[in-house]
Amino acid sequence: LGAGRRKMSSPATFLGPQRPIARRLSNVGIQARKFSHGLVFGSGPATAEIVCQGRALCAQYIRSRLKRNGLFTKKCGLQRLRSAATLPGGYVVRQVLPDLISVGTELERLHPKVYTNVGRQISPLPGGAATSEKALAAGMTSVAKELCRGHITWPMVVSVYAVAGGLAVDCVRAGHPEFMTALVDAMATALEEDMAGWIAENGGWVGLCSYCKPPSPDVSLGGVVALLGALIFTAFFLVLALRWFRV
């Protein structure tokens, strides 16, 4: 990880009225490169395997988010995906899940407004994206596509999972716990279309573990600074993406 010494641009720079939203999103994608991880990996696993593992990770992340909000019940229909050990690539899922939840939880803590009431932020429907499985899937895939339009980073990938967690909370609170399977399916679609290729090129899902754990104690402080900077920047990027869908 780099020392992350570059000064982050003010949020007002990206949210200023003088720039069209599409142009601001493009500029944010360019700036995000400054926070990209410096590791270079060899050839990664097949994208189909990435999607399968990512789908399982999504189910586990949703379970974690619902439990943290006191909303998880058997009606959520995630029992069949409960045991990551029974799935192809289960070892990778178990290895990556703690870091995925850790980074996602930090994003939610730093920017609770971004990852709360997500359904109403990304959909013009009266009840938000949590009103139907179709609206839910469309909102999930659209946000993922917008976030991944420019230069993808691990924080951006985790942001998509944090959005899924927020949508899961919205669905359960709206009385639709049965939408969880559709949400996981939408994540699989988003992975296949927009993220799996990049994840495979960057070491597969275990690349996230490398991103979160600096290889040397000598760079741990700089790594933490760079990671937090990337997390904060990603949150600003997500705010712009959410506003884009409301225009």
mmCIF file with all atom_site columns, C-alpha atoms in Angstrom, residues 72-215:
data_model
loop_
_atom_site.group_PDB
_atom_site.id
_atom_site.type_symbol
_atom_site.label_atom_id
_atom_site.label_alt_id
_atom_site.label_comp_id
_atom_site.label_asym_id
_atom_site.label_entity_id
_atom_site.label_seq_id
_atom_site.pdbx_PDB_ins_code
_atom_site.Cartn_x
_atom_site.Cartn_y
_atom_site.Cartn_z
_atom_site.occupancy
_atom_site.B_iso_or_equiv
_atom_site.pdbx_formal_charge
_atom_site.auth_seq_id
_atom_site.auth_comp_id
_atom_site.auth_asym_id
_atom_site.auth_atom_id
_atom_site.pdbx_PDB_model_num
ATOM 1   C CA . PHE A 1 72  ? -32.433 -11.470 10.424  1.00 0.00 ? 72  PHE A CA 1
ATOM 2   C CA . THR A 1 73  ? -35.111 -14.183 10.438  1.00 0.00 ? 73  THR A CA 1
ATOM 3   C CA . LYS A 1 74  ? -35.593 -17.546 8.763   1.00 0.00 ? 74  LYS A CA 1
ATOM 4   C CA . LYS A 1 75  ? -38.057 -15.860 6.408   1.00 0.00 ? 75  LYS A CA 1
ATOM 5   C CA . CYS A 1 76  ? -35.138 -14.203 4.640   1.00 0.00 ? 76  CYS A CA 1
ATOM 6   C CA . GLY A 1 77  ? -34.576 -17.458 2.754   1.00 0.00 ? 77  GLY A CA 1
ATOM 7   C CA . LEU A 1 78  ? -30.792 -17.448 3.073   1.00 0.00 ? 78  LEU A CA 1
ATOM 8   C CA . GLN A 1 79  ? -30.546 -20.786 4.863   1.00 0.00 ? 79  GLN A CA 1
ATOM 9   C CA . ARG A 1 80  ? -29.648 -22.670 1.701   1.00 0.00 ? 80  ARG A CA 1
ATOM 10  C CA . LEU A 1 81  ? -26.611 -20.428 1.282   1.00 0.00 ? 81  LEU A CA 1
ATOM 11  C CA . ARG A 1 82  ? -25.727 -20.429 4.961   1.00 0.00 ? 82  ARG A CA 1
ATOM 12  C CA . SER A 1 83  ? -22.839 -22.859 4.884   1.00 0.00 ? 83  SER A CA 1
ATOM 13  C CA . ALA A 1 84  ? -20.063 -21.480 2.715   1.00 0.00 ? 84  ALA A CA 1
ATOM 14  C CA . ALA A 1 85  ? -18.164 -24.707 3.272   1.00 0.00 ? 85  ALA A CA 1
ATOM 15  C CA . THR A 1 86  ? -20.644 -26.631 1.106   1.00 0.00 ? 86  THR A CA 1
ATOM 16  C CA . LEU A 1 87  ? -20.207 -24.319 -1.872  1.00 0.00 ? 87  LEU A CA 1
ATOM 17  C CA . PRO A 1 88  ? -17.583 -24.466 -4.639  1.00 0.00 ? 88  PRO A CA 1
ATOM 18  C CA . GLY A 1 89  ? -14.648 -22.375 -3.494  1.00 0.00 ? 89  GLY A CA 1
ATOM 19  C CA . GLY A 1 90  ? -15.944 -22.479 0.076   1.00 0.00 ? 90  GLY A CA 1
ATOM 20  C CA . TYR A 1 91  ? -12.460 -22.092 1.536   1.00 0.00 ? 91  TYR A CA 1
ATOM 21  C CA . VAL A 1 92  ? -11.982 -18.808 -0.314  1.00 0.00 ? 92  VAL A CA 1
ATOM 22  C CA . VAL A 1 93  ? -15.366 -17.558 0.905   1.00 0.00 ? 93  VAL A CA 1
ATOM 23  C CA . ARG A 1 94  ? -14.476 -18.317 4.519   1.00 0.00 ? 94  ARG A CA 1
ATOM 24  C CA . GLN A 1 95  ? -11.082 -16.657 4.087   1.00 0.00 ? 95  GLN A CA 1
ATOM 25  C CA . VAL A 1 96  ? -12.384 -13.478 2.463   1.00 0.00 ? 96  VAL A CA 1
ATOM 26  C CA . LEU A 1 97  ? -15.641 -12.941 4.373   1.00 0.00 ? 97  LEU A CA 1
ATOM 27  C CA . PRO A 1 98  ? -14.115 -11.406 7.557   1.00 0.00 ? 98  PRO A CA 1
ATOM 28  C CA . ASP A 1 99  ? -12.261 -8.757  5.543   1.00 0.00 ? 99  ASP A CA 1
ATOM 29  C CA . LEU A 1 100 ? -15.289 -8.052  3.348   1.00 0.00 ? 100 LEU A CA 1
ATOM 30  C CA . ILE A 1 101 ? -17.476 -7.523  6.414   1.00 0.00 ? 101 ILE A CA 1
ATOM 31  C CA . SER A 1 102 ? -14.788 -5.483  8.165   1.00 0.00 ? 102 SER A CA 1
ATOM 32  C CA . VAL A 1 103 ? -14.296 -3.031  5.296   1.00 0.00 ? 103 VAL A CA 1
ATOM 33  C CA . GLY A 1 104 ? -18.029 -2.880  4.562   1.00 0.00 ? 104 GLY A CA 1
ATOM 34  C CA . THR A 1 105 ? -18.842 -2.185  8.201   1.00 0.00 ? 105 THR A CA 1
ATOM 35  C CA . GLU A 1 106 ? -16.270 0.607   8.249   1.00 0.00 ? 106 GLU A CA 1
ATOM 36  C CA . LEU A 1 107 ? -17.867 2.164   5.177   1.00 0.00 ? 107 LEU A CA 1
ATOM 37  C CA . GLU A 1 108 ? -21.277 1.998   6.854   1.00 0.00 ? 108 GLU A CA 1
ATOM 38  C CA . ARG A 1 109 ? -19.873 3.521   10.039  1.00 0.00 ? 109 ARG A CA 1
ATOM 39  C CA . LEU A 1 110 ? -18.120 6.388   8.268   1.00 0.00 ? 110 LEU A CA 1
ATOM 40  C CA . HIS A 1 111 ? -21.069 7.249   6.030   1.00 0.00 ? 111 HIS A CA 1
ATOM 41  C CA . PRO A 1 112 ? -24.324 5.914   7.531   1.00 0.00 ? 112 PRO A CA 1
ATOM 42  C CA . LYS A 1 113 ? -26.525 8.176   5.389   1.00 0.00 ? 113 LYS A CA 1
ATOM 43  C CA . VAL A 1 114 ? -25.105 6.699   2.205   1.00 0.00 ? 114 VAL A CA 1
ATOM 44  C CA . TYR A 1 115 ? -25.920 3.112   3.167   1.00 0.00 ? 115 TYR A CA 1
ATOM 45  C CA . THR A 1 116 ? -29.259 3.757   4.895   1.00 0.00 ? 116 THR A CA 1
ATOM 46  C CA . ASN A 1 117 ? -32.578 3.954   3.021   1.00 0.00 ? 117 ASN A CA 1
ATOM 47  C CA . VAL A 1 118 ? -30.681 3.010   -0.120  1.00 0.00 ? 118 VAL A CA 1
ATOM 48  C CA . GLY A 1 119 ? -33.833 1.868   -1.908  1.00 0.00 ? 119 GLY A CA 1
ATOM 49  C CA . ARG A 1 120 ? -35.337 5.344   -1.805  1.00 0.00 ? 120 ARG A CA 1
ATOM 50  C CA . GLN A 1 121 ? -32.093 6.928   -2.946  1.00 0.00 ? 121 GLN A CA 1
ATOM 51  C CA . ILE A 1 122 ? -31.724 4.856   -6.099  1.00 0.00 ? 122 ILE A CA 1
ATOM 52  C CA . SER A 1 123 ? -35.345 4.537   -7.213  1.00 0.00 ? 123 SER A CA 1
ATOM 53  C CA . PRO A 1 124 ? -38.011 7.158   -8.012  1.00 0.00 ? 124 PRO A CA 1
ATOM 54  C CA . LEU A 1 125 ? -40.787 4.714   -7.041  1.00 0.00 ? 125 LEU A CA 1
ATOM 55  C CA . PRO A 1 126 ? -42.926 5.809   -4.056  1.00 0.00 ? 126 PRO A CA 1
ATOM 56  C CA . GLY A 1 127 ? -41.670 2.938   -1.922  1.00 0.00 ? 127 GLY A CA 1
ATOM 57  C CA . GLY A 1 128 ? -38.173 2.884   -3.369  1.00 0.00 ? 128 GLY A CA 1
ATOM 58  C CA . ALA A 1 129 ? -36.397 -0.105  -4.888  1.00 0.00 ? 129 ALA A CA 1
ATOM 59  C CA . ALA A 1 130 ? -37.646 -2.401  -2.114  1.00 0.00 ? 130 ALA A CA 1
ATOM 60  C CA . THR A 1 131 ? -41.195 -2.443  -3.500  1.00 0.00 ? 131 THR A CA 1
ATOM 61  C CA . SER A 1 132 ? -40.642 -5.248  -6.011  1.00 0.00 ? 132 SER A CA 1
ATOM 62  C CA . GLU A 1 133 ? -38.028 -7.801  -6.986  1.00 0.00 ? 133 GLU A CA 1
ATOM 63  C CA . LYS A 1 134 ? -37.781 -6.232  -10.440 1.00 0.00 ? 134 LYS A CA 1
ATOM 64  C CA . ALA A 1 135 ? -37.094 -2.743  -9.063  1.00 0.00 ? 135 ALA A CA 1
ATOM 65  C CA . LEU A 1 136 ? -34.661 -4.206  -6.552  1.00 0.00 ? 136 LEU A CA 1
ATOM 66  C CA . ALA A 1 137 ? -32.649 -6.056  -9.187  1.00 0.00 ? 137 ALA A CA 1
ATOM 67  C CA . ALA A 1 138 ? -32.647 -3.057  -11.531 1.00 0.00 ? 138 ALA A CA 1
ATOM 68  C CA . GLY A 1 139 ? -31.448 -0.717  -8.801  1.00 0.00 ? 139 GLY A CA 1
ATOM 69  C CA . MET A 1 140 ? -28.734 -3.089  -7.614  1.00 0.00 ? 140 MET A CA 1
ATOM 70  C CA . THR A 1 141 ? -27.280 -3.720  -11.064 1.00 0.00 ? 141 THR A CA 1
ATOM 71  C CA . SER A 1 142 ? -27.518 -0.051  -12.065 1.00 0.00 ? 142 SER A CA 1
ATOM 72  C CA . VAL A 1 143 ? -25.578 1.165   -9.033  1.00 0.00 ? 143 VAL A CA 1
ATOM 73  C CA . ALA A 1 144 ? -22.932 -1.510  -9.578  1.00 0.00 ? 144 ALA A CA 1
ATOM 74  C CA . LYS A 1 145 ? -22.587 -0.555  -13.235 1.00 0.00 ? 145 LYS A CA 1
ATOM 75  C CA . GLU A 1 146 ? -22.241 3.146   -12.404 1.00 0.00 ? 146 GLU A CA 1
ATOM 76  C CA . LEU A 1 147 ? -19.683 2.543   -9.654  1.00 0.00 ? 147 LEU A CA 1
ATOM 77  C CA . CYS A 1 148 ? -17.602 0.296   -11.906 1.00 0.00 ? 148 CYS A CA 1
ATOM 78  C CA . ARG A 1 149 ? -17.800 2.485   -14.997 1.00 0.00 ? 149 ARG A CA 1
ATOM 79  C CA . GLY A 1 150 ? -14.348 3.996   -14.439 1.00 0.00 ? 150 GLY A CA 1
ATOM 80  C CA . HIS A 1 151 ? -11.339 2.578   -12.666 1.00 0.00 ? 151 HIS A CA 1
ATOM 81  C CA . ILE A 1 152 ? -12.397 -0.210  -10.275 1.00 0.00 ? 152 ILE A CA 1
ATOM 82  C CA . THR A 1 153 ? -10.807 -0.516  -6.828  1.00 0.00 ? 153 THR A CA 1
ATOM 83  C CA . TRP A 1 154 ? -11.402 -2.901  -3.943  1.00 0.00 ? 154 TRP A CA 1
ATOM 84  C CA . PRO A 1 155 ? -13.232 -0.240  -1.905  1.00 0.00 ? 155 PRO A CA 1
ATOM 85  C CA . MET A 1 156 ? -15.603 0.245   -4.837  1.00 0.00 ? 156 MET A CA 1
ATOM 86  C CA . VAL A 1 157 ? -16.287 -3.491  -4.956  1.00 0.00 ? 157 VAL A CA 1
ATOM 87  C CA . VAL A 1 158 ? -16.982 -3.533  -1.223  1.00 0.00 ? 158 VAL A CA 1
ATOM 88  C CA . SER A 1 159 ? -19.234 -0.490  -1.669  1.00 0.00 ? 159 SER A CA 1
ATOM 89  C CA . VAL A 1 160 ? -21.481 -2.534  -3.940  1.00 0.00 ? 160 VAL A CA 1
ATOM 90  C CA . TYR A 1 161 ? -21.797 -5.134  -1.185  1.00 0.00 ? 161 TYR A CA 1
ATOM 91  C CA . ALA A 1 162 ? -22.586 -2.403  1.336   1.00 0.00 ? 162 ALA A CA 1
ATOM 92  C CA . VAL A 1 163 ? -25.343 -1.189  -1.001  1.00 0.00 ? 163 VAL A CA 1
ATOM 93  C CA . ALA A 1 164 ? -26.717 -4.745  -1.151  1.00 0.00 ? 164 ALA A CA 1
ATOM 94  C CA . GLY A 1 165 ? -26.701 -4.856  2.646   1.00 0.00 ? 165 GLY A CA 1
ATOM 95  C CA . GLY A 1 166 ? -28.575 -1.570  2.811   1.00 0.00 ? 166 GLY A CA 1
ATOM 96  C CA . LEU A 1 167 ? -31.151 -2.792  0.301   1.00 0.00 ? 167 LEU A CA 1
ATOM 97  C CA . ALA A 1 168 ? -31.598 -5.988  2.322   1.00 0.00 ? 168 ALA A CA 1
ATOM 98  C CA . VAL A 1 169 ? -32.420 -3.921  5.409   1.00 0.00 ? 169 VAL A CA 1
ATOM 99  C CA . ASP A 1 170 ? -34.908 -1.862  3.381   1.00 0.00 ? 170 ASP A CA 1
ATOM 100 C CA . CYS A 1 171 ? -36.623 -5.001  2.068   1.00 0.00 ? 171 CYS A CA 1
ATOM 101 C CA . VAL A 1 172 ? -37.035 -6.627  5.477   1.00 0.00 ? 172 VAL A CA 1
ATOM 102 C CA . ARG A 1 173 ? -38.325 -3.412  7.029   1.00 0.00 ? 173 ARG A CA 1
ATOM 103 C CA . ALA A 1 174 ? -40.797 -3.086  4.153   1.00 0.00 ? 174 ALA A CA 1
ATOM 104 C CA . GLY A 1 175 ? -42.099 -6.587  4.900   1.00 0.00 ? 175 GLY A CA 1
ATOM 105 C CA . HIS A 1 176 ? -40.370 -8.341  2.005   1.00 0.00 ? 176 HIS A CA 1
ATOM 106 C CA . PRO A 1 177 ? -37.755 -10.708 3.470   1.00 0.00 ? 177 PRO A CA 1
ATOM 107 C CA . GLU A 1 178 ? -38.480 -13.030 0.563   1.00 0.00 ? 178 GLU A CA 1
ATOM 108 C CA . PHE A 1 179 ? -36.650 -10.587 -1.743  1.00 0.00 ? 179 PHE A CA 1
ATOM 109 C CA . MET A 1 180 ? -33.249 -11.675 -0.418  1.00 0.00 ? 180 MET A CA 1
ATOM 110 C CA . THR A 1 181 ? -32.737 -14.363 -3.052  1.00 0.00 ? 181 THR A CA 1
ATOM 111 C CA . ALA A 1 182 ? -33.503 -11.868 -5.829  1.00 0.00 ? 182 ALA A CA 1
ATOM 112 C CA . LEU A 1 183 ? -30.995 -9.468  -4.297  1.00 0.00 ? 183 LEU A CA 1
ATOM 113 C CA . VAL A 1 184 ? -28.277 -12.125 -4.236  1.00 0.00 ? 184 VAL A CA 1
ATOM 114 C CA . ASP A 1 185 ? -29.101 -13.029 -7.844  1.00 0.00 ? 185 ASP A CA 1
ATOM 115 C CA . ALA A 1 186 ? -28.804 -9.349  -8.814  1.00 0.00 ? 186 ALA A CA 1
ATOM 116 C CA . MET A 1 187 ? -25.373 -9.227  -7.201  1.00 0.00 ? 187 MET A CA 1
ATOM 117 C CA . ALA A 1 188 ? -24.324 -12.261 -9.236  1.00 0.00 ? 188 ALA A CA 1
ATOM 118 C CA . THR A 1 189 ? -25.459 -10.456 -12.388 1.00 0.00 ? 189 THR A CA 1
ATOM 119 C CA . ALA A 1 190 ? -23.539 -7.331  -11.410 1.00 0.00 ? 190 ALA A CA 1
ATOM 120 C CA . LEU A 1 191 ? -20.433 -9.392  -10.738 1.00 0.00 ? 191 LEU A CA 1
ATOM 121 C CA . GLU A 1 192 ? -20.653 -11.195 -14.055 1.00 0.00 ? 192 GLU A CA 1
ATOM 122 C CA . GLU A 1 193 ? -21.221 -8.022  -16.078 1.00 0.00 ? 193 GLU A CA 1
ATOM 123 C CA . ASP A 1 194 ? -19.043 -5.460  -14.331 1.00 0.00 ? 194 ASP A CA 1
ATOM 124 C CA . MET A 1 195 ? -16.662 -6.775  -11.657 1.00 0.00 ? 195 MET A CA 1
ATOM 125 C CA . ALA A 1 196 ? -15.622 -10.417 -12.112 1.00 0.00 ? 196 ALA A CA 1
ATOM 126 C CA . GLY A 1 197 ? -13.048 -9.696  -14.806 1.00 0.00 ? 197 GLY A CA 1
ATOM 127 C CA . TRP A 1 198 ? -11.295 -7.066  -12.703 1.00 0.00 ? 198 TRP A CA 1
ATOM 128 C CA . ILE A 1 199 ? -11.400 -9.249  -9.574  1.00 0.00 ? 199 ILE A CA 1
ATOM 129 C CA . ALA A 1 200 ? -9.875  -12.163 -11.507 1.00 0.00 ? 200 ALA A CA 1
ATOM 130 C CA . GLU A 1 201 ? -7.096  -9.925  -12.848 1.00 0.00 ? 201 GLU A CA 1
ATOM 131 C CA . ASN A 1 202 ? -6.323  -8.749  -9.316  1.00 0.00 ? 202 ASN A CA 1
ATOM 132 C CA . GLY A 1 203 ? -5.794  -12.126 -7.707  1.00 0.00 ? 203 GLY A CA 1
ATOM 133 C CA . GLY A 1 204 ? -9.363  -13.271 -7.228  1.00 0.00 ? 204 GLY A CA 1
ATOM 134 C CA . TRP A 1 205 ? -11.254 -12.631 -4.006  1.00 0.00 ? 205 TRP A CA 1
ATOM 135 C CA . VAL A 1 206 ? -8.136  -13.302 -1.931  1.00 0.00 ? 206 VAL A CA 1
ATOM 136 C CA . GLY A 1 207 ? -6.788  -10.086 -3.445  1.00 0.00 ? 207 GLY A CA 1
ATOM 137 C CA . LEU A 1 208 ? -9.103  -8.259  -1.049  1.00 0.00 ? 208 LEU A CA 1
ATOM 138 C CA . CYS A 1 209 ? -7.299  -9.925  1.851   1.00 0.00 ? 209 CYS A CA 1
ATOM 139 C CA . SER A 1 210 ? -3.962  -8.726  0.466   1.00 0.00 ? 210 SER A CA 1
ATOM 140 C CA . TYR A 1 211 ? -5.388  -5.228  0.098   1.00 0.00 ? 211 TYR A CA 1
ATOM 141 C CA . CYS A 1 212 ? -6.525  -5.168  3.733   1.00 0.00 ? 212 CYS A CA 1
ATOM 142 C CA . LYS A 1 213 ? -3.355  -6.666  5.207   1.00 0.00 ? 213 LYS A CA 1
ATOM 143 C CA . PRO A 1 214 ? -0.107  -4.780  4.465   1.00 0.00 ? 214 PRO A CA 1
ATOM 144 C CA . PRO A 1 215 ? 2.755   -7.242  3.767   1.00 0.00 ? 215 PRO A CA 1
#
